[in-house]
Coordinates of C-alpha atoms in Angstrom, one line a residue:
X1 CA 9.9 24.2 18.1
X2 CA 8.2 20.9 17.5
X3 CA 10.7 18.0 17.2
X4 CA 10.6 16.4 13.8
X5 CA 10.7 12.6 13.2
X6 CA 12.8 12.8 10.1
X7 CA 15.7 10.8 11.6
X8 CA 13.3 8.3 13.1
X9 CA 11.7 7.7 9.6
X10 CA 15.1 7.1 8.0
X11 CA 16.2 4.7 10.8
X12 CA 12.9 2.8 10.5
X13 CA 13.3 2.4 6.8
X14 CA 16.7 0.5 7.2
X15 CA 17.1 -3.2 6.6
X16 CA 19.1 -5.3 9.1
X17 CA 22.0 -5.4 6.7
X18 CA 21.9 -1.6 6.4
X19 CA 21.8 -1.2 10.2
X20 CA 24.8 -3.5 10.6
X21 CA 26.7 -1.6 7.9
X22 CA 26.0 1.7 9.6
X23 CA 27.5 0.5 12.9
X24 CA 30.6 -0.7 11.0
X25 CA 30.8 2.6 9.2
X26 CA 30.7 4.6 12.5
X27 CA 33.4 2.4 14.0
X28 CA 36.0 4.4 12.0
X29 CA 35.5 7.2 14.6
X30 CA 37.1 7.2 18.0
X31 CA 35.3 5.2 20.7
X32 CA 33.6 8.1 22.4
X33 CA 32.0 9.5 19.2
X34 CA 31.1 6.0 18.1
X35 CA 29.4 5.3 21.4
X36 CA 27.4 8.5 21.2
X37 CA 26.0 8.0 17.8
X38 CA 25.3 4.3 18.2
X39 CA 23.6 5.0 21.5
X40 CA 21.4 7.7 19.9
X41 CA 20.8 5.4 16.9
X42 CA 19.7 2.4 19.1
X43 CA 17.4 4.6 21.3
X44 CA 15.5 5.9 18.3
X45 CA 15.5 2.6 16.5
X46 CA 13.5 1.0 19.3
X47 CA 10.7 3.5 19.1
X48 CA 7.6 2.6 17.0
X49 CA 6.5 6.3 17.1
X50 CA 9.1 9.0 17.6
X51 CA 9.1 10.4 21.2
X52 CA 11.8 13.1 21.7
X53 CA 11.0 13.5 25.4
X54 CA 11.8 9.8 25.9
X55 CA 15.0 10.1 23.9
X56 CA 16.1 13.0 26.2
X57 CA 15.1 11.0 29.2
X58 CA 17.4 8.1 28.2
X59 CA 20.3 10.5 27.5
X60 CA 20.3 12.2 30.9
X61 CA 23.8 12.7 32.0
X62 CA 25.3 12.7 28.5
X63 CA 27.1 15.8 27.5
X64 CA 26.0 15.7 23.9
X65 CA 22.3 16.0 25.1
X66 CA 22.8 19.8 25.1
X67 CA 23.3 19.7 21.4
X68 CA 20.7 17.1 20.5
X69 CA 19.3 18.8 17.4
X70 CA 22.8 19.1 15.8
X71 CA 23.8 15.6 16.9
X72 CA 20.6 14.2 15.3
X73 CA 21.4 16.1 12.1
X74 CA 24.9 14.7 12.1
X75 CA 23.7 11.2 12.7
X76 CA 21.2 11.6 9.8
X77 CA 24.0 12.6 7.5
X78 CA 26.2 9.7 8.7
X79 CA 23.4 7.3 7.9
X80 CA 23.1 8.8 4.4
X81 CA 26.8 8.5 3.8
X82 CA 26.8 4.8 4.9
X83 CA 23.8 4.0 2.7
X84 CA 25.5 5.8 -0.3
X85 CA 28.7 3.7 0.1
X86 CA 26.8 0.5 0.7
X87 CA 24.6 0.9 -2.4
X88 CA 27.1 2.7 -4.7
X89 CA 27.5 -0.4 -7.0
X90 CA 23.8 -1.3 -6.9
X91 CA 22.6 1.9 -8.6
X92 CA 23.9 1.6 -12.1
X93 CA 23.4 5.2 -13.1
X94 CA 25.8 6.4 -10.4
X95 CA 28.2 3.7 -11.1
X96 CA 28.4 4.7 -14.7
X97 CA 28.7 8.4 -13.8
X98 CA 31.7 7.5 -11.6
X99 CA 33.3 5.7 -14.6
X100 CA 32.8 8.9 -16.8
X101 CA 34.6 10.9 -14.1
X102 CA 37.4 8.4 -14.2
X103 CA 37.6 8.8 -18.0
X104 CA 37.7 12.6 -17.6
X105 CA 40.6 12.3 -15.1
X106 CA 42.5 10.0 -17.5
X107 CA 42.0 12.6 -20.3
X108 CA 43.5 15.4 -18.2
X109 CA 46.6 13.2 -17.8
X110 CA 46.9 12.9 -21.5
X111 CA 45.8 9.2 -21.5
X112 CA 43.1 9.7 -24.2
X113 CA 43.2 6.1 -25.4
X114 CA 42.5 4.8 -21.9
X115 CA 39.7 7.4 -21.5
X116 CA 38.1 6.3 -24.8
X117 CA 38.1 2.6 -23.7
X118 CA 36.2 3.4 -20.5
X119 CA 33.8 5.7 -22.4
X120 CA 33.0 2.9 -24.9
X121 CA 32.2 0.4 -22.2
X122 CA 30.1 3.0 -20.3
X123 CA 28.1 3.7 -23.5
X124 CA 27.5 0.1 -24.2
X125 CA 26.1 -0.6 -20.7
X126 CA 24.1 2.6 -20.7
X127 CA 22.6 1.7 -24.1
X128 CA 21.6 -1.8 -22.8
X129 CA 19.8 -0.1 -19.9
X130 CA 18.4 2.8 -21.9
X131 CA 20.2 5.4 -19.8
X132 CA 20.5 8.0 -22.5
X133 CA 21.3 10.9 -20.3
X134 CA 24.4 8.9 -19.2
X135 CA 25.4 8.4 -22.9
X136 CA 25.1 12.2 -23.4
X137 CA 27.5 12.7 -20.5
X138 CA 29.9 10.2 -21.9
X139 CA 29.7 11.8 -25.4
X140 CA 30.7 15.2 -23.9
X141 CA 34.0 13.7 -22.6
X142 CA 34.4 11.9 -26.0
X143 CA 34.1 15.2 -27.8
X144 CA 36.8 16.6 -25.5
X145 CA 39.1 13.7 -26.6
X146 CA 38.5 14.5 -30.2
X147 CA 39.0 18.2 -29.7
X148 CA 42.2 17.7 -27.7
X149 CA 43.6 15.8 -30.7
X150 CA 42.6 18.6 -33.0
X151 CA 40.3 16.0 -34.8
X152 CA 43.4 14.1 -35.9
X153 CA 42.8 10.4 -36.6
X154 CA 39.1 10.9 -37.0
X155 CA 37.3 10.5 -40.3
X156 CA 34.3 12.7 -41.1
X157 CA 32.1 9.6 -40.8
X158 CA 33.3 9.0 -37.2
X159 CA 32.6 12.7 -36.3
X160 CA 29.1 12.4 -37.9
X161 CA 28.5 9.2 -35.9
X162 CA 29.1 11.1 -32.6
X163 CA 26.7 13.9 -33.8
X164 CA 24.1 11.3 -34.8
X165 CA 24.4 9.4 -31.6
X166 CA 23.9 12.5 -29.5
X167 CA 21.0 13.6 -31.6
X168 CA 19.3 10.2 -31.2
X169 CA 19.8 10.3 -27.4
X170 CA 18.3 13.8 -27.2
X171 CA 15.3 12.6 -29.2
X172 CA 14.8 9.5 -27.0
X173 CA 15.1 11.6 -23.8
X174 CA 12.5 14.0 -25.2
X175 CA 10.2 11.2 -26.2
X176 CA 10.6 9.5 -22.7
X177 CA 9.9 12.9 -21.1
X178 CA 6.7 13.4 -23.2
X179 CA 5.4 9.9 -22.2
X180 CA 6.2 10.7 -18.6
X181 CA 4.2 14.0 -18.9
X182 CA 1.2 12.1 -20.4
X183 CA 1.5 9.4 -17.7
X184 CA 1.8 11.8 -14.8
X185 CA -1.1 14.0 -16.1
X186 CA -3.4 10.9 -16.5
X187 CA -2.3 9.6 -13.1
X188 CA -2.8 13.0 -11.3
X189 CA -6.2 13.5 -13.0
X190 CA -7.4 10.1 -11.8
X191 CA -6.1 10.2 -8.3
X192 CA -7.0 13.8 -7.8
X193 CA -10.6 13.5 -8.8
X194 CA -11.4 9.8 -8.5
X195 CA -13.7 10.0 -11.6
X196 CA -14.9 12.3 -14.3
X197 CA -18.2 14.0 -13.3
X198 CA -19.0 16.0 -16.4
X199 CA -18.6 16.3 -20.2
X200 CA -15.9 18.9 -19.9
X201 CA -13.8 16.6 -17.7
X202 CA -14.2 13.7 -20.2
X203 CA -13.2 16.0 -23.1
X204 CA -10.0 16.8 -21.2
X205 CA -9.3 13.1 -20.6
X206 CA -10.0 12.2 -24.2
X207 CA -7.8 15.1 -25.4
X208 CA -4.9 13.6 -23.5
X209 CA -5.6 10.1 -24.8
X210 CA -5.7 11.4 -28.4
X211 CA -2.0 12.3 -28.2
X212 CA -0.2 10.9 -31.3
X213 CA 2.3 9.0 -29.0
X214 CA -0.7 7.0 -27.7
X215 CA -2.0 6.1 -31.1
X216 CA 0.2 3.0 -31.6
X217 CA 2.4 0.8 -29.4
X218 CA 5.2 1.0 -32.0
X219 CA 5.5 4.8 -31.2
X220 CA 7.0 3.8 -27.8
X221 CA 10.7 2.9 -28.6
X222 CA 12.1 2.2 -25.1
X223 CA 11.2 -0.2 -22.3
X224 CA 10.1 2.7 -20.1
X225 CA 7.9 4.3 -22.7
X226 CA 6.3 1.0 -23.6
X227 CA 5.4 0.5 -20.0
X228 CA 4.0 4.1 -19.8
X229 CA 2.0 3.5 -23.1
X230 CA 0.3 0.3 -21.6
X231 CA -0.3 1.9 -18.2
X232 CA -2.0 4.9 -19.7
X233 CA -4.3 2.7 -21.8
X234 CA -5.1 0.5 -18.8
X235 CA -5.9 3.5 -16.7
X236 CA -8.0 5.2 -19.4
X237 CA -10.2 2.1 -19.8
X238 CA -10.5 1.6 -16.1
X239 CA -11.7 5.2 -15.7
X240 CA -14.1 4.7 -18.7
X241 CA -15.7 1.7 -17.0
X242 CA -14.2 -0.9 -19.5
X243 CA -12.6 -3.4 -17.1
X244 CA -12.0 -6.1 -19.8
X245 CA -9.9 -3.7 -21.9
X246 CA -8.1 -2.4 -18.8
X247 CA -7.4 -6.0 -17.8
X248 CA -5.9 -6.7 -21.2
X249 CA -3.5 -3.8 -21.1
X250 CA -2.4 -4.6 -17.6
X251 CA -1.8 -8.2 -18.7
X252 CA 0.4 -6.9 -21.5
X253 CA 2.3 -4.7 -19.1
X254 CA 2.9 -7.6 -16.7
X255 CA 4.1 -9.8 -19.7
X256 CA 6.5 -7.0 -20.8
X257 CA 8.0 -6.7 -17.3
X258 CA 8.4 -10.5 -17.0
X259 CA 10.1 -10.6 -20.4
X260 CA 12.9 -8.6 -18.9
X261 CA 14.1 -10.4 -15.7
X262 CA 17.2 -8.2 -15.8
X263 CA 14.8 -5.2 -15.1
X264 CA 12.7 -6.8 -12.4
X265 CA 14.8 -5.6 -9.5
X266 CA 14.6 -2.0 -10.6
X267 CA 10.9 -2.3 -11.5
X268 CA 9.8 -4.4 -8.5
X269 CA 7.3 -1.7 -7.3
X270 CA 6.0 -1.2 -10.8
X271 CA 5.4 -4.9 -11.1
X272 CA 3.5 -5.1 -7.8
X273 CA 1.4 -2.0 -8.8
X274 CA 0.6 -3.5 -12.2
X275 CA -0.4 -6.9 -10.7
X276 CA -2.6 -4.9 -8.2
X277 CA -4.3 -3.0 -11.0
X278 CA -4.8 -6.3 -12.9
X279 CA -6.5 -7.8 -9.9
X280 CA -8.7 -4.7 -9.5
X281 CA -9.8 -5.2 -13.0
X282 CA -10.4 -8.8 -12.2
X283 CA -12.7 -7.7 -9.3
X284 CA -14.8 -5.6 -11.7
X285 CA -15.0 -8.7 -14.0
X286 CA -16.1 -10.9 -11.2
X287 CA -13.0 -13.1 -11.2
X288 CA -13.0 -13.4 -7.4
X289 CA -11.0 -16.7 -7.1
X290 CA -8.3 -15.3 -9.4
X291 CA -8.1 -12.1 -7.3
X292 CA -7.7 -14.1 -4.1
X293 CA -4.8 -16.1 -5.7
X294 CA -3.3 -12.8 -6.8
X295 CA -3.4 -11.4 -3.3
X296 CA -1.5 -14.4 -2.1
X297 CA 1.0 -13.8 -4.9
X298 CA 1.5 -10.2 -3.9
X299 CA 2.3 -11.3 -0.3
X300 CA 4.7 -13.9 -1.6
X301 CA 6.5 -11.4 -3.8
X302 CA 7.0 -9.2 -0.7
X303 CA 8.3 -12.1 1.4
X304 CA 10.7 -13.2 -1.3
X305 CA 12.6 -9.9 -1.2
X306 CA 15.4 -8.9 1.1
X307 CA 13.9 -5.4 1.4
X308 CA 12.0 -5.7 4.7
X309 CA 11.8 -2.0 5.6
X310 CA 8.6 -0.4 6.9
X311 CA 7.8 1.3 3.7
X312 CA 7.9 -2.0 1.7
X313 CA 5.6 -3.7 4.3
X314 CA 3.3 -0.7 4.2
X315 CA 3.1 -0.9 0.4
X316 CA 2.1 -4.6 0.5
X317 CA -0.4 -4.0 3.3
X318 CA -2.0 -1.2 1.3
X319 CA -2.3 -3.2 -1.9
X320 CA -3.5 -6.4 -0.3
X321 CA -5.9 -4.8 2.1
X322 CA -7.7 -2.8 -0.6
X323 CA -8.0 -5.9 -2.7
X324 CA -9.1 -8.2 0.1
X325 CA -11.8 -5.8 1.4
X326 CA -13.1 -5.3 -2.2
X327 CA -13.5 -9.0 -2.6
X328 CA -15.5 -9.1 0.7
X329 CA -17.7 -6.3 -0.5
X330 CA -18.3 -7.9 -3.9
X331 CA -19.2 -11.3 -2.4
X332 CA -21.2 -9.8 0.4
X333 CA -19.2 -11.7 3.0
X334 CA -19.7 -8.9 5.6
X335 CA -19.8 -10.9 8.8
X336 CA -16.4 -12.8 8.3
X337 CA -15.1 -9.6 6.7
X338 CA -15.9 -7.6 9.8
X339 CA -13.8 -10.1 11.9
X340 CA -10.9 -9.4 9.5
X341 CA -11.1 -5.6 10.2
X342 CA -9.6 -5.9 13.7
X343 CA -6.2 -7.2 12.7
X344 CA -6.2 -5.0 9.6
X345 CA -6.9 -1.9 11.7
X346 CA -4.2 -2.8 14.1
X347 CA -1.7 -3.1 11.2
X348 CA -2.9 0.2 9.9
X349 CA -1.7 1.9 13.1
X350 CA 1.8 0.8 12.2
X351 CA 1.7 1.7 8.5
X352 CA -0.6 4.8 8.4
X353 CA 2.2 7.4 8.1
X354 CA 3.7 5.4 5.2
X355 CA 0.6 5.3 3.0
X356 CA -0.2 8.1 0.6
X357 CA -3.4 10.1 1.3
X358 CA -5.7 8.8 -1.6
X359 CA -4.9 5.2 -0.6
X360 CA -5.5 5.9 3.1
X361 CA -8.9 7.5 2.4
X362 CA -9.8 4.4 0.3
X363 CA -8.9 2.1 3.2
X364 CA -11.0 4.2 5.6
X365 CA -14.0 4.0 3.2
X366 CA -13.6 0.2 2.8
X367 CA -13.5 -0.2 6.6
X368 CA -16.7 1.9 6.8
X369 CA -18.4 -0.1 4.0
X370 CA -17.6 -3.6 5.5
X371 CA -18.7 -2.3 9.0
X372 CA -22.0 -1.1 7.4
X373 CA -22.6 -4.5 5.7
X374 CA -22.1 -6.3 9.0
X375 CA -24.6 -4.0 10.7
X376 CA -21.9 -2.2 12.8
X377 CA -23.2 1.3 11.9
X378 CA -21.4 3.2 14.7
X379 CA -18.0 1.8 13.4
X380 CA -19.0 2.8 9.9
X381 CA -19.8 6.4 11.0
X382 CA -16.4 6.6 12.8
X383 CA -14.4 5.6 9.7
X384 CA -16.5 7.9 7.4
X385 CA -15.8 10.8 9.8
X386 CA -12.1 10.4 9.2
X387 CA -12.7 11.1 5.5
X388 CA -15.2 13.9 6.1
X389 CA -12.9 15.7 8.6
X390 CA -9.9 15.3 6.4
X391 CA -8.4 18.7 5.4
X392 CA -7.1 17.6 2.0
X393 CA -10.3 17.6 0.1
X394 CA -8.6 18.0 -3.3
X395 CA -7.4 14.4 -2.9
X396 CA -9.8 11.9 -4.4
X397 CA -12.8 14.2 -4.5
X398 CA -15.3 11.5 -5.2
X399 CA -14.5 9.7 -1.9
X400 CA -15.0 13.0 0.0
X401 CA -18.3 13.5 -1.8
X402 CA -19.7 10.0 -1.4
X403 CA -18.5 9.6 2.2
X404 CA -21.0 12.3 3.1
X405 CA -23.8 10.7 1.2
X406 CA -22.9 7.3 2.6
X407 CA -22.9 8.8 6.1
X408 CA -26.5 9.9 5.6
X409 CA -27.5 6.3 4.8
X410 CA -25.7 5.0 7.9
X411 CA -27.4 7.6 10.1
X412 CA -30.7 6.6 8.6
X413 CA -30.0 3.0 9.7
X414 CA -29.1 4.3 13.2
X415 CA -32.4 6.1 13.2
X416 CA -30.8 9.5 13.8
X417 CA -33.7 11.1 12.0
X418 CA -33.3 14.5 13.9
X419 CA -29.8 14.7 12.6
X420 CA -30.5 13.7 9.0
X421 CA -32.0 17.0 7.9
X422 CA -29.1 19.0 9.1
X423 CA -26.5 16.6 7.5
X424 CA -28.5 16.5 4.3
X425 CA -28.3 20.3 4.0
X426 CA -24.5 20.2 4.8
X427 CA -24.0 17.6 2.1
X428 CA -25.9 19.6 -0.5
X429 CA -23.9 22.6 0.2
X430 CA -20.7 20.6 0.0
X431 CA -21.5 19.1 -3.4
X432 CA -22.7 22.4 -4.8
X433 CA -19.4 24.0 -3.7
X434 CA -17.0 21.1 -4.6
X435 CA -18.3 19.3 -7.7
X436 CA -21.1 18.6 -10.1
X437 CA -23.8 16.3 -8.8
X438 CA -24.4 12.9 -10.2
X439 CA -28.1 12.6 -10.8
X440 CA -28.1 9.4 -8.6
X441 CA -26.7 11.5 -5.7
X442 CA -29.4 14.1 -6.2
X443 CA -32.1 11.4 -6.1
X444 CA -30.6 9.8 -3.0
X445 CA -30.4 13.1 -1.1
X446 CA -34.0 14.1 -2.1
X447 CA -35.4 10.7 -1.0
X448 CA -33.3 10.4 2.2
X449 CA -34.9 13.7 3.2
X450 CA -38.3 12.3 2.6
X451 CA -37.5 9.1 4.5
X452 CA -36.5 11.0 7.6
X453 CA -39.9 12.7 7.6
X454 CA -42.1 9.6 7.4
X455 CA -40.4 7.3 9.9
X456 CA -43.7 6.0 11.5
X457 CA -45.5 5.0 8.3
X458 CA -44.5 1.7 6.8
X459 CA -46.6 2.2 3.7
X460 CA -45.2 5.7 3.1
X461 CA -41.6 4.3 3.5
X462 CA -42.3 1.5 1.0
X463 CA -43.6 4.0 -1.5
X464 CA -40.5 6.2 -1.2
X465 CA -38.2 3.2 -1.6
X466 CA -40.1 2.0 -4.7
X467 CA -40.0 5.4 -6.3
X468 CA -36.3 5.7 -5.5
X469 CA -35.7 2.3 -7.1
X470 CA -37.7 3.3 -10.2
X471 CA -35.6 6.5 -10.6
X472 CA -32.2 4.9 -9.9
X473 CA -32.4 1.6 -11.9
X474 CA -32.0 3.3 -15.3
X475 CA -29.1 5.4 -14.0
X476 CA -27.2 2.3 -12.9
X477 CA -26.7 1.5 -16.6
X478 CA -25.8 5.0 -17.6
X479 CA -22.1 5.3 -18.2
X480 CA -22.1 8.9 -16.9
X481 CA -23.7 7.8 -13.6
X482 CA -22.1 4.4 -13.1
X483 CA -19.4 5.7 -10.7
X484 CA -22.0 6.7 -8.1
X485 CA -23.1 3.0 -7.9
X486 CA -19.5 1.7 -7.6
X487 CA -19.0 3.6 -4.3
X488 CA -22.1 2.0 -2.7
X489 CA -24.5 -0.7 -3.9
X490 CA -27.5 1.6 -3.7
X491 CA -29.9 -0.8 -5.5
X492 CA -29.1 -3.7 -3.2
X493 CA -29.7 -1.5 -0.2
X494 CA -33.1 -0.4 -1.6
X495 CA -34.0 -4.0 -2.3
X496 CA -33.1 -5.0 1.2
X497 CA -35.6 -2.4 2.5
X498 CA -38.4 -3.5 0.2
X499 CA -37.8 -7.2 0.8
X500 CA -37.2 -6.9 4.5
X501 CA -34.0 -8.9 4.1
X502 CA -30.5 -8.2 5.2
X503 CA -28.3 -6.1 2.9
X504 CA -25.6 -8.8 3.0
X505 CA -28.1 -11.4 1.9
X506 CA -29.1 -9.3 -1.2
X507 CA -25.5 -8.7 -2.2
X508 CA -24.6 -12.3 -1.8
X509 CA -27.6 -13.4 -3.9
X510 CA -26.7 -10.9 -6.6
X511 CA -23.1 -11.9 -6.9
X512 CA -23.3 -15.6 -6.3

């Protein structure tokens, strides 16, 4: 059986304070047990990548080595227990649930008045924090208090108030759940497909967006649903190629988060993600200086927090790397950009397992694109191969599709003309099987096949590139085709061939 790295991942996620707390927690055991678990903990803690053979090697002579799988499992549960105790008061919902249990215990002892006092404070705190499920739990205990007293001392108006409060909570929970469904459907659609390739797909998106709850901001009655409302709108306009509107909704979402400093700790990741989305919109609007300032802000936000675990660092790396590389691409700064790839790629080795697949594929693609712009075509092929060979083709289908087309362009630059025809056929088969063609993709594939057949005739090559430019220019303005041009600046590449100038020079001139 292959050894799992579950325990290693948990240990690597711990902050210094959490590690220190764990060692104090284990000290309650006798010294032999304490030494066993701390020794195992410290061996695994030092490993950047889990290596069970090395763990066993360092435990030679220890009796508990014979039971390593069960000892690891026990250590895992000890870690969870120590974390639960350490953070018990930090997670409000669990703190309030403990108070409700205390109220129920008091009720069983006939101390109804004390129970009601606790329940009242719990409901007030839960109301302030929009924890309506907690209020429902508190109301169930409150109903028991009323029933135990055979409704004595309660006017009908008070009984109706309990009924109305529960009904309101149920309605708000249902509303929050519906917003979550809309948000998750939109999010999954976007990150599963990357873009909408046909009319049927856009009809599906528009049908979701036409939901009554998305018609007016006033329909969202809680902080969470207001955030979801703004996020859905920002994502819709981003997908629809309207960056100015997307930028506006992301600005509103940031302002809403900043208006509630009491919520910022719980919504830190949401704030970072929203700032990132705002900066991506800024990229599309050409606000490059603002984006670079925003990247620095994201890194400051990360350094200001006490949460220094590997996942947090990976999140910041992911956000800032994608933004930084996109600025390089937009400005055409490929040579200095290529120099940045080496430290970024070294960091990726540390964070790769902590980055979700669609973001990881995006980073691979950006590495390939920057390498291409710098004329490092073999590096570009290597990064594109990671995408093409990835098994999860349902994740971000557009990147899988265009990585294959981009790979053809790179192989053309490498003068691998004998390979191009075979790769072209493979790409056509893939696109026919996986998704609807963009017309721009079809034109590219058709002309790349022609280019590989006339490599020794400069005049013929020029004619093909001119015809390609004539066919593609109108499509670059077509809203149904625009996405194909976002993955690679096809027009600038054609211009570089016709003008005999570097691709980087053309991109810089266009975006200066």
